[in-house]
CSV table of C-alpha atoms in Angstrom, one decimal:
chain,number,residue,atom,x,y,z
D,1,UNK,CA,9.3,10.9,-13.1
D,2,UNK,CA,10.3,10.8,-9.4
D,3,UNK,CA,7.9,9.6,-6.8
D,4,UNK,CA,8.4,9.9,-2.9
D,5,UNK,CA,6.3,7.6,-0.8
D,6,UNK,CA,6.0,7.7,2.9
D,7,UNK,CA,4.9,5.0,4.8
D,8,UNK,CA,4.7,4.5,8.9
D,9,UNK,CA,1.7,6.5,9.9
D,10,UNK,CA,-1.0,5.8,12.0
D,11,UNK,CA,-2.6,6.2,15.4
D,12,UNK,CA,-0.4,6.0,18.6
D,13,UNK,CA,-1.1,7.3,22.2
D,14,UNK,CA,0.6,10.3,24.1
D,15,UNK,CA,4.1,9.1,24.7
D,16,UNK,CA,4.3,6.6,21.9
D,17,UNK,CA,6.5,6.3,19.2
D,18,UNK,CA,6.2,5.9,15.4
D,19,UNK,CA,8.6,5.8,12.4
D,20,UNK,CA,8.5,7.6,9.3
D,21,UNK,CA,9.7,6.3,6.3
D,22,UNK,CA,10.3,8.4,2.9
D,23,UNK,CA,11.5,6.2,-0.4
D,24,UNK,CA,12.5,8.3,-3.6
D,25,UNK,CA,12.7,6.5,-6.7
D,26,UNK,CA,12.9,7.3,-10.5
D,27,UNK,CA,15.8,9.2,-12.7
D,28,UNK,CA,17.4,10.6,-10.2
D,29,UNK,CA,21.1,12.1,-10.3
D,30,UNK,CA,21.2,13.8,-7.0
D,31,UNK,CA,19.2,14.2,-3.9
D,32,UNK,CA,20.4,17.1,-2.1
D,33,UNK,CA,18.2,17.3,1.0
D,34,UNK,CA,15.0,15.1,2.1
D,35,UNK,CA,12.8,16.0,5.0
D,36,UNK,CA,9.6,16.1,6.6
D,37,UNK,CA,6.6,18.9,6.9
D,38,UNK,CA,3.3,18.7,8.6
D,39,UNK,CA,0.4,20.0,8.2
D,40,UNK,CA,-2.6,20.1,11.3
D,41,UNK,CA,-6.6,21.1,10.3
D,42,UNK,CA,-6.9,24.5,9.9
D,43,UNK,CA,-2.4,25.2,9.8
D,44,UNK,CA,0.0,25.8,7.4
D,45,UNK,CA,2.1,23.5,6.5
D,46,UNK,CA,5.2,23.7,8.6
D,47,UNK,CA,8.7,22.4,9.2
D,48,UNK,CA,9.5,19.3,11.0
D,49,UNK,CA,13.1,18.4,10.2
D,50,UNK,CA,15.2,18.4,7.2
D,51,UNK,CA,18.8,16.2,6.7
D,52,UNK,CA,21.1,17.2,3.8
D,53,UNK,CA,22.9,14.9,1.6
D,54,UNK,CA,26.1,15.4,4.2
D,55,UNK,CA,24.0,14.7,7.5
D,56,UNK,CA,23.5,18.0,8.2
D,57,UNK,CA,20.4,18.3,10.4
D,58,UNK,CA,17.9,21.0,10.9
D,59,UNK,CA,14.8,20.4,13.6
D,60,UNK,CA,11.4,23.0,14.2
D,61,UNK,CA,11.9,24.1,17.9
D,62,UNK,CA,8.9,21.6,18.6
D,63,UNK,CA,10.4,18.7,17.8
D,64,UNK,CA,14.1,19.0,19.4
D,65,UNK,CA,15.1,16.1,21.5
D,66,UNK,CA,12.5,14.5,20.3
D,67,UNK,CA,12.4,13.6,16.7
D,68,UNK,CA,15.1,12.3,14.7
D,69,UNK,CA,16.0,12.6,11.5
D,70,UNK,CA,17.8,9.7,9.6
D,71,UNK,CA,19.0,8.8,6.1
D,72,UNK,CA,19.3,4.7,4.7
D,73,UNK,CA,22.3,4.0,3.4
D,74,UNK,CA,20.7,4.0,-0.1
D,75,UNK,CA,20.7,7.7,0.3
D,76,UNK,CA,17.5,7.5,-1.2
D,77,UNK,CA,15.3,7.1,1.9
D,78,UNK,CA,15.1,9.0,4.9
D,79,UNK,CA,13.4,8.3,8.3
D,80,UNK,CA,11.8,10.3,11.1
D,81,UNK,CA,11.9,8.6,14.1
D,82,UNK,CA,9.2,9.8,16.8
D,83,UNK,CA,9.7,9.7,20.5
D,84,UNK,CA,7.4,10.9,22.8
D,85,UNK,CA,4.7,12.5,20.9
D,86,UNK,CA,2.0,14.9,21.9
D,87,UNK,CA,-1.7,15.4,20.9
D,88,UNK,CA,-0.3,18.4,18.8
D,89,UNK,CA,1.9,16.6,16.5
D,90,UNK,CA,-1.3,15.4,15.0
D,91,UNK,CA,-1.1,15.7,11.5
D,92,UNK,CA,-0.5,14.8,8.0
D,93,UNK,CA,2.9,14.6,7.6
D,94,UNK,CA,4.6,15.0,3.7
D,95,UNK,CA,8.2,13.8,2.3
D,96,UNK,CA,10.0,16.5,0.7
D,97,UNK,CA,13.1,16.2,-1.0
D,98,UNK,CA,15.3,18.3,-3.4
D,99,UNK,CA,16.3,16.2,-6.3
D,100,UNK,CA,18.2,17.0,-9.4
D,101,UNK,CA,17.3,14.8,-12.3
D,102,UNK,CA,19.1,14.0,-15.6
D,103,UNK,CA,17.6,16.2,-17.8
D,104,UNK,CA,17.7,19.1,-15.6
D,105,UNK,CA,20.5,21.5,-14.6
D,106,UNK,CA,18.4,22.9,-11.7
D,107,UNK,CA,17.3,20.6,-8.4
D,108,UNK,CA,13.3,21.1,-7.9
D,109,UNK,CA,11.1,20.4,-5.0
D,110,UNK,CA,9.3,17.2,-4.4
D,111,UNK,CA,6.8,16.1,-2.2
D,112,UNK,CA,5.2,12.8,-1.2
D,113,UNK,CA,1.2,12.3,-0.7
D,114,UNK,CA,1.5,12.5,2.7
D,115,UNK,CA,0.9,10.0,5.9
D,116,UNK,CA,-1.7,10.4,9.1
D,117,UNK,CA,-0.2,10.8,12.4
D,118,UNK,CA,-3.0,10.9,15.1
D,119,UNK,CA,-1.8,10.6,18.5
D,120,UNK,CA,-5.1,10.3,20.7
D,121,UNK,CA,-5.6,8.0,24.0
């Protein structure tokens, strides 16, 4: 069974900065690529920033120069770290990562529960 949890939401003002955090844990041979979505009332869910198992970074045009996008040296945690944020990155923000487990041959999608970013003054 493999679990993300996200932790580091909460409320900040325009301008402020939070830090995401994403922990995989369970059987888990391989994690090929963790990253963040978000979702805003009444939006799809969309792409915030991906990071592949070789660093390889992908950012939504929103987000550029903005966010970063980190892996621990665990490999099994990644990070978002939020600079500068807007009223319109309000929103719940999910974990995803592609993991291949033992008894598997294919890698599958997984997602955390999700963690409330409000940025309000």
């Amino acid at each position: 069974q493999v679990q993300l949890v996200e932790s580091g939401g909460g409320l900040v003002q325009p301008g402020g900065s939070l830090r995401l955090s994403c922990a995989a844990s369970g059987s888990i041979s391989s994690i090929y690529v963790m990253g963040w979505y978000r979702q805003a009332p009444g939006k799809q869910r969309e792409l915030v920033a991906t990071i592949t198992n070789g660093g390889a970074t992908n950012y939504a045009e929103p987000v550029k120069g903005r966010f970063t996008i980190s892996r621990g040296d665990a490999k099994n945690t990644a990070y978002l770290q939020m600079n500068s944020l807007k009223p319109e990155d309000t929103a719940v923000y999910y974990c995803y990562a592609v993991i291949k487990v033992p008894a598997s041959t294919s890698p599958y999608n997984y997602w955390g529960q999700g963690t409330q970013v409000t940025v309000s003054s």
